[in-house]
XYZ file of C-alpha atoms in Angstrom:
581
model
C -16.131 0.852 -6.321
C -17.053 4.187 -7.859
C -15.072 6.812 -6.011
C -15.465 10.563 -5.911
C -12.130 12.099 -6.896
C -11.571 14.997 -4.516
C -8.861 17.373 -5.718
C -8.418 19.114 -2.375
C -8.721 18.090 1.228
C -10.774 21.191 1.902
C -13.549 19.668 -0.255
C -13.208 16.414 1.673
C -13.433 18.218 5.006
C -16.123 20.604 3.762
C -18.360 17.629 2.987
C -17.899 16.441 6.550
C -18.629 19.929 7.879
C -21.873 20.088 5.830
C -22.991 16.720 7.173
C -21.917 17.779 10.641
C -24.121 20.867 10.626
C -27.115 18.834 9.458
C -26.551 15.982 11.885
C -25.855 18.163 14.908
C -29.087 19.987 14.255
C -31.072 16.790 13.777
C -29.588 14.379 16.274
C -26.992 16.172 18.350
C -24.074 14.138 16.956
C -20.997 15.457 15.165
C -19.479 13.155 12.484
C -16.334 15.298 12.443
C -15.328 13.390 15.541
C -14.765 10.348 13.277
C -11.358 11.918 12.703
C -11.100 13.429 16.175
C -11.919 16.867 14.716
C -13.772 19.311 16.942
C -14.972 22.689 15.779
C -13.451 25.562 17.694
C -15.493 27.472 20.237
C -12.979 30.289 20.773
C -11.895 33.144 18.542
C -8.313 32.018 17.880
C -7.787 32.530 14.146
C -5.440 30.736 11.795
C -3.199 33.795 11.946
C -3.212 33.671 15.731
C -2.211 29.990 15.777
C 0.517 30.490 13.166
C 1.899 33.554 14.972
C 2.201 31.562 18.184
C 3.945 28.754 16.327
C 6.358 31.097 14.542
C 7.359 32.539 17.907
C 7.892 29.049 19.338
C 10.042 28.057 16.346
C 12.423 30.984 16.863
C 10.605 34.095 15.771
C 9.619 35.723 12.494
C 13.019 37.187 11.748
C 14.844 33.889 12.285
C 12.461 31.991 10.012
C 12.498 34.693 7.331
C 16.300 34.424 7.264
C 16.187 30.628 6.943
C 17.048 30.092 3.265
C 18.545 26.594 3.235
C 18.730 23.755 5.732
C 19.916 20.175 5.894
C 19.780 17.377 8.437
C 21.160 13.867 8.591
C 19.057 10.915 9.737
C 21.443 8.479 11.367
C 18.431 6.223 11.936
C 16.042 5.742 9.024
C 13.721 2.774 9.208
C 10.552 2.013 7.307
C 7.876 -0.617 7.752
C 5.106 -2.129 5.676
C 1.472 -2.769 6.446
C 0.831 -3.633 2.790
C 3.170 -6.654 2.973
C 2.756 -7.504 6.651
C 2.591 -10.980 8.134
C -0.367 -10.253 10.424
C -3.146 -8.221 8.756
C -3.313 -4.748 10.262
C 0.152 -4.802 11.847
C 3.149 -3.019 10.283
C 5.456 -5.920 11.097
C 7.527 -6.225 7.905
C 10.683 -4.126 7.710
C 11.377 -2.345 4.425
C 14.521 -0.335 5.136
C 15.688 -1.808 8.431
C 18.906 0.126 9.076
C 19.167 2.968 6.581
C 20.275 6.579 6.713
C 19.458 9.724 4.789
C 20.232 13.419 4.431
C 17.379 15.811 3.658
C 18.109 19.271 2.242
C 15.750 22.153 1.504
C 15.923 25.358 -0.486
C 13.547 27.588 1.481
C 14.112 30.848 -0.389
C 10.505 30.899 -1.662
C 7.992 30.070 1.100
C 5.229 29.492 -1.480
C 7.115 26.551 -3.064
C 8.828 23.447 -1.748
C 12.255 22.407 -3.033
C 13.766 19.294 -1.464
C 16.543 16.773 -1.984
C 16.832 13.401 -0.240
C 20.071 11.403 -0.388
C 19.248 7.987 1.041
C 20.851 4.626 1.686
C 18.412 1.774 2.322
C 19.314 -1.491 4.019
C 16.517 -3.821 2.940
C 14.909 -6.392 5.208
C 15.054 -10.048 4.224
C 11.425 -10.065 3.024
C 12.544 -8.313 -0.162
C 14.815 -11.114 -1.396
C 12.050 -12.073 -3.833
C 13.421 -9.350 -6.105
C 16.759 -8.318 -4.589
C 18.292 -11.754 -3.998
C 21.510 -10.375 -2.514
C 19.711 -7.549 -0.686
C 21.899 -5.018 -2.454
C 21.998 -1.720 -0.576
C 20.104 0.781 -2.737
C 21.410 4.344 -2.717
C 19.307 7.069 -4.272
C 19.122 10.815 -4.645
C 15.708 12.394 -5.183
C 14.972 16.011 -6.112
C 11.432 17.327 -5.597
C 10.094 20.698 -6.749
C 6.530 22.012 -6.534
C 4.796 24.412 -8.915
C 3.868 24.422 -12.592
C 7.512 23.958 -13.554
C 8.057 21.371 -10.849
C 8.826 17.666 -10.940
C 10.213 14.795 -8.914
C 13.353 13.128 -10.231
C 15.630 10.367 -9.014
C 18.921 11.816 -10.235
C 20.818 8.799 -8.870
C 19.594 5.294 -8.126
C 15.949 4.408 -7.580
C 13.403 3.033 -5.131
C 11.841 0.497 -7.472
C 12.494 -3.149 -6.692
C 12.191 -4.271 -10.289
C 15.007 -2.051 -11.588
C 18.760 -2.556 -11.146
C 19.718 -0.862 -7.850
C 22.277 1.450 -9.436
C 20.120 2.573 -12.388
C 18.829 6.178 -12.176
C 15.049 6.067 -12.278
C 14.815 9.596 -13.646
C 11.611 11.641 -13.661
C 8.519 10.078 -12.098
C 4.985 10.384 -13.466
C 2.883 13.357 -12.306
C 0.807 11.220 -9.929
C 3.825 9.924 -8.034
C 5.168 13.488 -8.105
C 1.969 14.556 -6.330
C 2.777 12.238 -3.415
C 6.437 13.244 -3.293
C 5.605 16.966 -3.358
C 2.972 16.457 -0.669
C 5.469 14.673 1.538
C 8.197 17.240 0.863
C 5.836 19.824 2.343
C 5.081 17.569 5.314
C 8.744 17.157 6.266
C 9.659 20.804 5.630
C 11.027 22.641 8.695
C 9.432 25.791 7.277
C 5.897 24.444 6.846
C 4.459 27.047 9.239
C 6.062 29.934 7.334
C 4.642 28.437 4.137
C 1.153 28.438 5.675
C 1.694 32.124 6.487
C 2.496 32.801 2.837
C -0.235 30.556 1.426
C -2.773 31.919 -1.026
C -5.135 29.087 -0.149
C -7.976 29.100 2.328
C -6.948 28.376 5.909
C -9.412 26.750 8.304
C -8.948 26.115 12.012
C -10.120 23.192 14.098
C -9.365 21.276 17.274
C -8.068 17.748 16.684
C -8.049 15.046 19.328
C -5.093 12.679 19.271
C -5.396 9.127 20.641
C -8.578 10.073 22.515
C -6.412 12.359 24.651
C -5.700 16.090 24.379
C -7.275 18.484 21.894
C -4.764 20.188 19.604
C -5.236 23.400 17.620
C -4.890 22.775 13.893
C -4.765 24.730 10.649
C -5.814 23.189 7.311
C -4.560 24.669 4.037
C -6.765 23.698 1.109
C -4.045 24.535 -1.425
C -1.651 22.005 0.129
C -4.310 19.437 1.106
C -2.631 19.284 4.511
C -3.481 19.943 8.147
C -0.799 21.104 10.577
C -1.604 20.072 14.146
C 0.103 22.037 16.922
C 1.094 21.161 20.462
C -1.587 22.854 22.619
C 0.998 24.144 25.110
C 4.095 25.033 23.081
C 2.436 25.620 19.685
C 5.318 23.818 18.002
C 4.141 21.759 15.018
C 3.292 18.303 16.385
C 1.918 16.591 13.274
C 1.469 17.316 9.592
C -1.528 15.295 8.496
C -2.862 14.123 5.168
C -6.361 12.656 5.127
C -6.681 9.649 2.827
C -9.372 7.255 1.666
C -7.681 3.865 1.816
C -9.269 1.113 -0.351
C -9.163 -1.394 2.540
C -8.702 0.626 5.731
C -11.262 3.293 4.791
C -10.978 6.970 5.832
C -7.468 7.218 7.256
C -4.975 9.654 8.719
C -1.394 9.811 7.458
C 0.677 11.778 9.975
C 4.243 13.041 10.104
C 4.822 13.191 13.865
C 7.388 15.801 14.990
C 8.825 15.851 18.509
C 11.900 16.254 20.722
C 12.702 19.725 19.409
C 16.138 21.281 19.819
C 17.385 24.814 19.166
C 19.919 25.103 16.323
C 21.258 28.602 15.551
C 18.060 30.161 16.797
C 15.695 27.762 14.983
C 13.732 25.041 16.777
C 13.924 21.742 14.865
C 12.560 18.254 15.647
C 15.149 15.567 16.354
C 12.633 12.737 16.057
C 10.110 12.065 13.315
C 7.684 9.208 12.864
C 5.252 8.528 10.070
C 2.083 7.127 11.593
C -0.897 5.676 9.759
C -4.209 5.828 11.607
C -2.241 6.942 14.674
C -1.034 3.454 15.670
C 0.787 2.041 12.644
C 4.401 3.251 12.451
C 5.559 3.282 8.824
C 8.737 5.347 9.292
C 11.094 6.054 12.174
C 13.670 8.832 11.821
C 16.247 10.216 14.264
C 18.051 13.351 13.122
C 21.368 14.989 13.927
C 23.966 17.167 12.219
C 21.601 20.052 11.451
C 23.001 22.775 9.214
C 21.371 26.191 8.996
C 21.823 28.147 5.756
C 24.515 25.862 4.289
C 25.861 26.483 0.803
C 25.071 23.892 -1.851
C 26.490 23.227 -5.328
C 24.428 24.731 -8.185
C 23.047 21.315 -9.191
C 21.921 20.337 -5.669
C 18.240 20.894 -6.403
C 18.223 20.258 -10.150
C 16.777 17.289 -12.026
C 18.532 15.415 -14.805
C 19.260 17.154 -18.133
C 16.492 16.408 -20.677
C 19.067 15.017 -23.090
C 19.722 11.962 -20.906
C 16.170 11.073 -19.831
C 16.133 8.274 -22.424
C 18.930 6.632 -20.418
C 16.840 6.406 -17.239
C 14.536 3.645 -16.010
C 11.393 5.716 -16.555
C 12.513 7.400 -19.784
C 10.005 10.126 -18.909
C 10.329 13.918 -19.201
C 9.789 16.206 -16.200
C 6.128 16.547 -15.160
C 4.568 18.763 -12.493
C 2.538 17.135 -9.751
C -1.015 16.136 -10.654
C -3.722 14.743 -8.398
C -4.160 11.052 -9.344
C -7.422 10.100 -11.007
C -6.746 6.400 -11.685
C -6.047 5.539 -8.019
C -6.276 7.055 -4.568
C -3.265 8.927 -3.150
C -3.281 6.248 -0.434
C -2.464 3.549 -3.009
C 0.346 5.480 -4.689
C 1.832 6.462 -1.334
C 1.687 2.878 -0.121
C 3.074 1.255 -3.267
C 5.915 3.772 -3.492
C 6.785 3.235 0.180
C 7.080 -0.480 -0.584
C 9.253 0.097 -3.678
C 6.492 -1.257 -5.957
C 5.347 1.858 -7.783
C 6.626 2.632 -11.277
C 3.574 4.258 -12.852
C -0.103 3.692 -13.619
C -1.297 0.161 -14.312
C -0.631 -0.742 -17.948
C -2.806 -3.819 -18.566
C -5.511 -3.723 -21.260
C -8.314 -6.053 -22.320
C -7.091 -6.412 -25.931
C -3.881 -7.921 -24.530
C -5.700 -10.498 -22.414
C -4.674 -14.133 -22.846
C -7.167 -16.715 -21.568
C -6.377 -20.412 -21.161
C -8.265 -23.386 -19.757
C -5.463 -25.109 -17.821
C -7.312 -28.332 -16.874
C -9.123 -30.381 -19.528
C -11.666 -31.860 -17.138
C -12.617 -28.390 -15.831
C -13.793 -26.476 -18.909
C -15.218 -23.650 -16.787
C -11.906 -22.863 -15.080
C -9.872 -20.059 -16.662
C -6.380 -18.643 -16.115
C -6.044 -15.001 -17.228
C -2.844 -13.172 -18.190
C -2.682 -9.559 -19.322
C 0.275 -9.737 -21.693
C 1.011 -6.017 -21.299
C 1.185 -6.417 -17.496
C 2.051 -10.006 -16.623
C 2.937 -9.666 -12.933
C -0.440 -10.788 -11.536
C -2.517 -13.587 -13.041
C -6.164 -14.297 -12.258
C -8.096 -17.552 -11.958
C -11.803 -17.371 -12.817
C -14.121 -20.262 -11.929
C -17.579 -20.179 -13.546
C -20.237 -22.187 -11.713
C -23.895 -22.427 -12.656
C -24.784 -20.336 -9.605
C -21.605 -18.328 -8.963
C -18.512 -16.825 -10.565
C -15.388 -16.799 -8.407
C -12.157 -14.886 -8.950
C -8.824 -15.270 -7.165
C -7.248 -12.037 -5.913
C -7.847 -8.416 -6.838
C -4.728 -6.474 -7.869
C -5.706 -2.792 -7.975
C -6.841 -1.470 -11.370
C -6.531 -4.950 -12.897
C -9.675 -5.764 -10.926
C -11.691 -3.437 -13.192
C -10.566 -5.316 -16.304
C -11.374 -8.739 -14.858
C -14.831 -7.552 -13.803
C -15.391 -6.176 -17.309
C -14.179 -9.394 -18.995
C -16.482 -11.562 -16.867
C -19.463 -9.330 -17.599
C -18.811 -9.211 -21.336
C -17.994 -12.911 -21.651
C -20.685 -14.466 -19.469
C -23.198 -11.625 -19.098
C -22.928 -12.169 -15.353
C -21.188 -10.576 -12.397
C -18.501 -11.945 -10.113
C -20.113 -13.305 -6.930
C -17.065 -14.296 -4.832
C -13.539 -12.978 -4.459
C -11.236 -15.753 -3.264
C -8.585 -13.911 -1.217
C -5.312 -15.839 -1.104
C -3.925 -13.379 1.484
C -4.259 -9.738 2.439
C -1.126 -8.281 0.809
C -2.174 -5.116 -0.921
C -0.426 -5.762 -4.226
C -2.696 -8.819 -4.500
C -5.977 -7.512 -3.081
C -6.128 -3.727 -2.809
C -8.862 -3.938 -5.468
C -11.164 -5.997 -3.234
C -13.530 -3.041 -2.860
C -14.230 -3.144 -6.607
C -15.664 -6.650 -6.252
C -17.590 -5.745 -3.115
C -19.114 -2.814 -5.010
C -20.719 -5.215 -7.536
C -22.049 -7.470 -4.783
C -19.293 -10.078 -4.510
C -18.559 -11.708 -1.164
C -15.014 -11.990 0.166
C -13.803 -15.493 1.008
C -11.303 -15.125 3.870
C -10.404 -16.983 7.073
C -12.958 -16.416 9.821
C -10.522 -14.860 12.260
C -9.305 -12.247 9.778
C -12.606 -10.737 8.676
C -11.775 -7.774 10.933
C -9.230 -6.537 8.426
C -11.783 -5.954 5.652
C -14.605 -4.463 7.721
C -14.016 -0.869 6.557
C -14.956 -1.719 2.952
C -18.449 -0.338 2.501
C -21.059 -3.082 2.138
C -18.616 -5.965 2.611
C -19.995 -9.486 3.179
C -18.030 -12.635 3.865
C -17.940 -16.333 3.227
C -15.349 -17.740 5.581
C -13.166 -20.781 5.934
C -15.304 -21.993 8.810
C -18.825 -21.660 7.327
C -20.193 -21.671 10.873
C -18.225 -24.819 11.641
C -14.821 -25.101 13.255
C -11.918 -23.293 11.605
C -10.473 -26.674 10.676
C -13.169 -26.948 8.008
C -12.734 -25.381 4.559
C -14.866 -23.077 2.488
C -16.595 -25.246 -0.118
C -18.866 -24.683 -3.085
C -20.161 -26.983 -5.828
C -22.681 -26.809 -8.660
C -22.632 -30.547 -9.314
C -19.992 -30.126 -12.032
C -17.060 -28.334 -10.416
C -16.184 -27.693 -6.793
C -13.826 -25.390 -4.934
C -12.234 -25.722 -1.505
C -10.625 -22.795 0.310
C -8.360 -23.896 3.160
C -6.615 -21.938 5.889
C -4.286 -23.199 8.597
C -2.776 -21.366 11.547
C 0.611 -22.423 10.189
C 1.110 -20.197 7.181
C 3.307 -20.345 4.120
C 3.493 -16.592 3.434
C 1.293 -14.569 5.798
C -0.944 -15.276 8.771
C -4.112 -15.283 6.628
C -2.660 -17.196 3.664
C -5.142 -19.615 2.049
C -4.978 -22.000 -0.866
C -7.852 -22.894 -3.170
C -8.416 -26.203 -4.962
C -10.612 -26.939 -7.974
C -11.829 -30.394 -9.023
C -14.841 -31.950 -10.625
C -17.756 -32.457 -8.225
C -17.626 -35.805 -6.390
C -14.126 -36.243 -7.779
C -12.704 -39.737 -8.149
C -9.264 -40.718 -6.899
C -7.692 -40.185 -10.308
C -9.386 -36.833 -10.962
C -7.392 -33.744 -11.919
C -6.930 -30.936 -9.382
C -5.897 -27.312 -9.879
C -4.509 -25.381 -6.907
C -3.977 -21.642 -6.425
C -1.009 -21.052 -4.098
C 0.035 -17.410 -4.132
C 3.729 -16.595 -3.630
C 4.791 -20.033 -2.370
C 5.859 -21.224 -5.823
C 5.792 -18.911 -8.836
C 6.731 -21.067 -11.844
C 7.709 -19.152 -14.925
C 8.715 -16.022 -12.996
C 11.152 -16.431 -10.105
C 9.996 -19.749 -8.674
C 11.656 -19.278 -5.274
C 11.775 -15.522 -4.932
C 11.182 -15.765 -1.198
C 13.656 -18.630 -0.855
C 12.520 -22.193 -0.412
C 11.056 -21.849 3.089
C 7.558 -20.818 1.860
C 7.308 -23.663 -0.650
C 8.520 -26.164 1.958
C 5.888 -24.844 4.361
C 3.255 -25.123 1.630
C 4.211 -28.737 0.923
C 4.061 -29.532 4.652
C 0.503 -28.154 4.663
C -0.264 -30.071 1.468
C 0.895 -33.355 3.025
C -1.157 -32.655 6.144
C -4.266 -32.122 3.986
C -3.596 -35.042 1.638
C -3.164 -32.872 -1.447
C -2.573 -35.194 -4.430
C 1.007 -35.468 -5.627
C -0.059 -34.934 -9.229
C -1.882 -31.628 -9.534
C -1.617 -28.407 -11.529
C -0.327 -25.262 -9.872
C -2.356 -22.199 -10.905
C -0.039 -19.399 -9.805
C -0.813 -15.736 -9.263
C 2.707 -15.076 -10.589
C 3.597 -17.192 -13.607
C 1.983 -19.797 -15.847
C 0.184 -23.023 -14.848
C 2.604 -25.882 -14.278
C 2.339 -29.534 -13.183
C 3.468 -29.988 -9.588
C 5.702 -32.839 -10.736
C 8.153 -30.193 -11.982
C 8.486 -28.746 -8.481
C 9.633 -31.709 -6.422
C 12.990 -32.365 -8.129
C 13.792 -28.639 -8.107
C 13.850 -28.633 -4.306
C 14.810 -32.247 -3.632
C 11.432 -33.074 -2.096
C 9.995 -36.544 -1.487
C 6.216 -36.216 -1.717
C 3.904 -39.132 -0.889
C 1.838 -40.781 -3.607
C -1.395 -39.114 -2.546
C -4.344 -38.909 -4.931
C -7.500 -36.814 -4.887
C -9.034 -39.622 -2.824
C -6.684 -38.712 0.030
C -7.523 -35.004 0.009
C -8.956 -33.995 3.406
C -9.448 -37.685 4.094
C -11.863 -37.878 1.159
C -14.644 -36.545 3.390
C -15.317 -33.310 1.507
C -15.182 -34.466 -2.085
C -18.901 -34.986 -2.600
């Protein structure tokens, strides 16, 4: 979907204010309340709010004398909505029992200088890449400004690199997110707003449909600081984001349970909340140190001479607003240890195969310069269907279909909601494609503008599949309440229309079996669950797996690998044979 790239949150909010003025005049409604934002009706200025907050934090003199600070998080936990089991619930642990120390150099209130020394204890979901769940330890230095950068000087937070390897300098778009979040966690954020050269705007923000909170937005930081209406201590530091699936969203650092340390009021508890209800981080702090001394290299990146020995191999780069993706995507992928840089796939490197001889209009696509996610394209006389929409790769698939067939994709077959697979769904919706998802999970995609659905029920019971045929080829999309990977996981089958018992079948089963990559990255439970579903549905023993990860393979290679006895089903047994014609 074409997206306006907004370099500053003030522009984003200003657009809403312009609409608000027009709409209030015309119809008495205020769209600002979409985000719980209410325009102020008193004369309290940004300076007045900040002065009250400075006093609550310990006073101007105490904050001016705060040059360095550190705190230890004896509880550091993070959670994923992108890789959740239930769509819309942050129910997958990322770092389930970690700890971290955050240090700041606060000598210049107009810049942010941060170091995070972190130990992550990964949840068992992540065995697909870290088989032994090695405990990653990393040290990250973040600096704002034209000479700034973000650099992992030790270790990394990238699942596809050896845990001990220093990642080095990150790209400028990831640096943008890390600098933004360094500001959000800074204990001196209010003093930095005082010193800001940007434009400050005030508002009243309603939290959880409850109290109104005074807030100050700084357009140079793209952040809004929301204050407790009674104490004027900072309560939240908010970034507004446009999420490709969840739509306009709030990304809040929640600060509470303040304690006085050497004359400075500091929060002992921090949560990172997405859209107010989704907890992505939980932090409990102790061992605060005010104005500690640090070694000279504490806030320094790696020497340029050794950058070629790092995972990234990149030189230092100052933060840059991302143009190829939304900040929401980069934030989310980095939180899930997926992000290593912009998408690298290109059309000239596309490899296209027809994996099943009897289905000449079924294609399996691999971008050889980015082979992680494969795509299945099924071309019917009256439709073109694509499986899954990895972000950015979706643009290339759409372009290839248009250039090859002079037609547009009409259906996106969603294997499951995980964002690495389908964050690009909005790109297909933007060209008029319908999403094929289980009926009970359409709620998750409703915020995509213009979205339409074809569901697994097709106005019948949910035990019935999605089906489509042009008289030559047919597809079935099947969902069961018993899942193999996530609650909305579906598999898709392709056969000739009115297939005979000995017909060939191709099946897309995302993440259950990934032949050619790591076939059992999630262990063997998902593939055993998939085969239990397959037996229940009468899936033929001899079929071709069309994986999202890896190359097409005959299913006959799978059974001996896991010691599985599969019945001698044929296509004639599939769904009792009732749906084959």
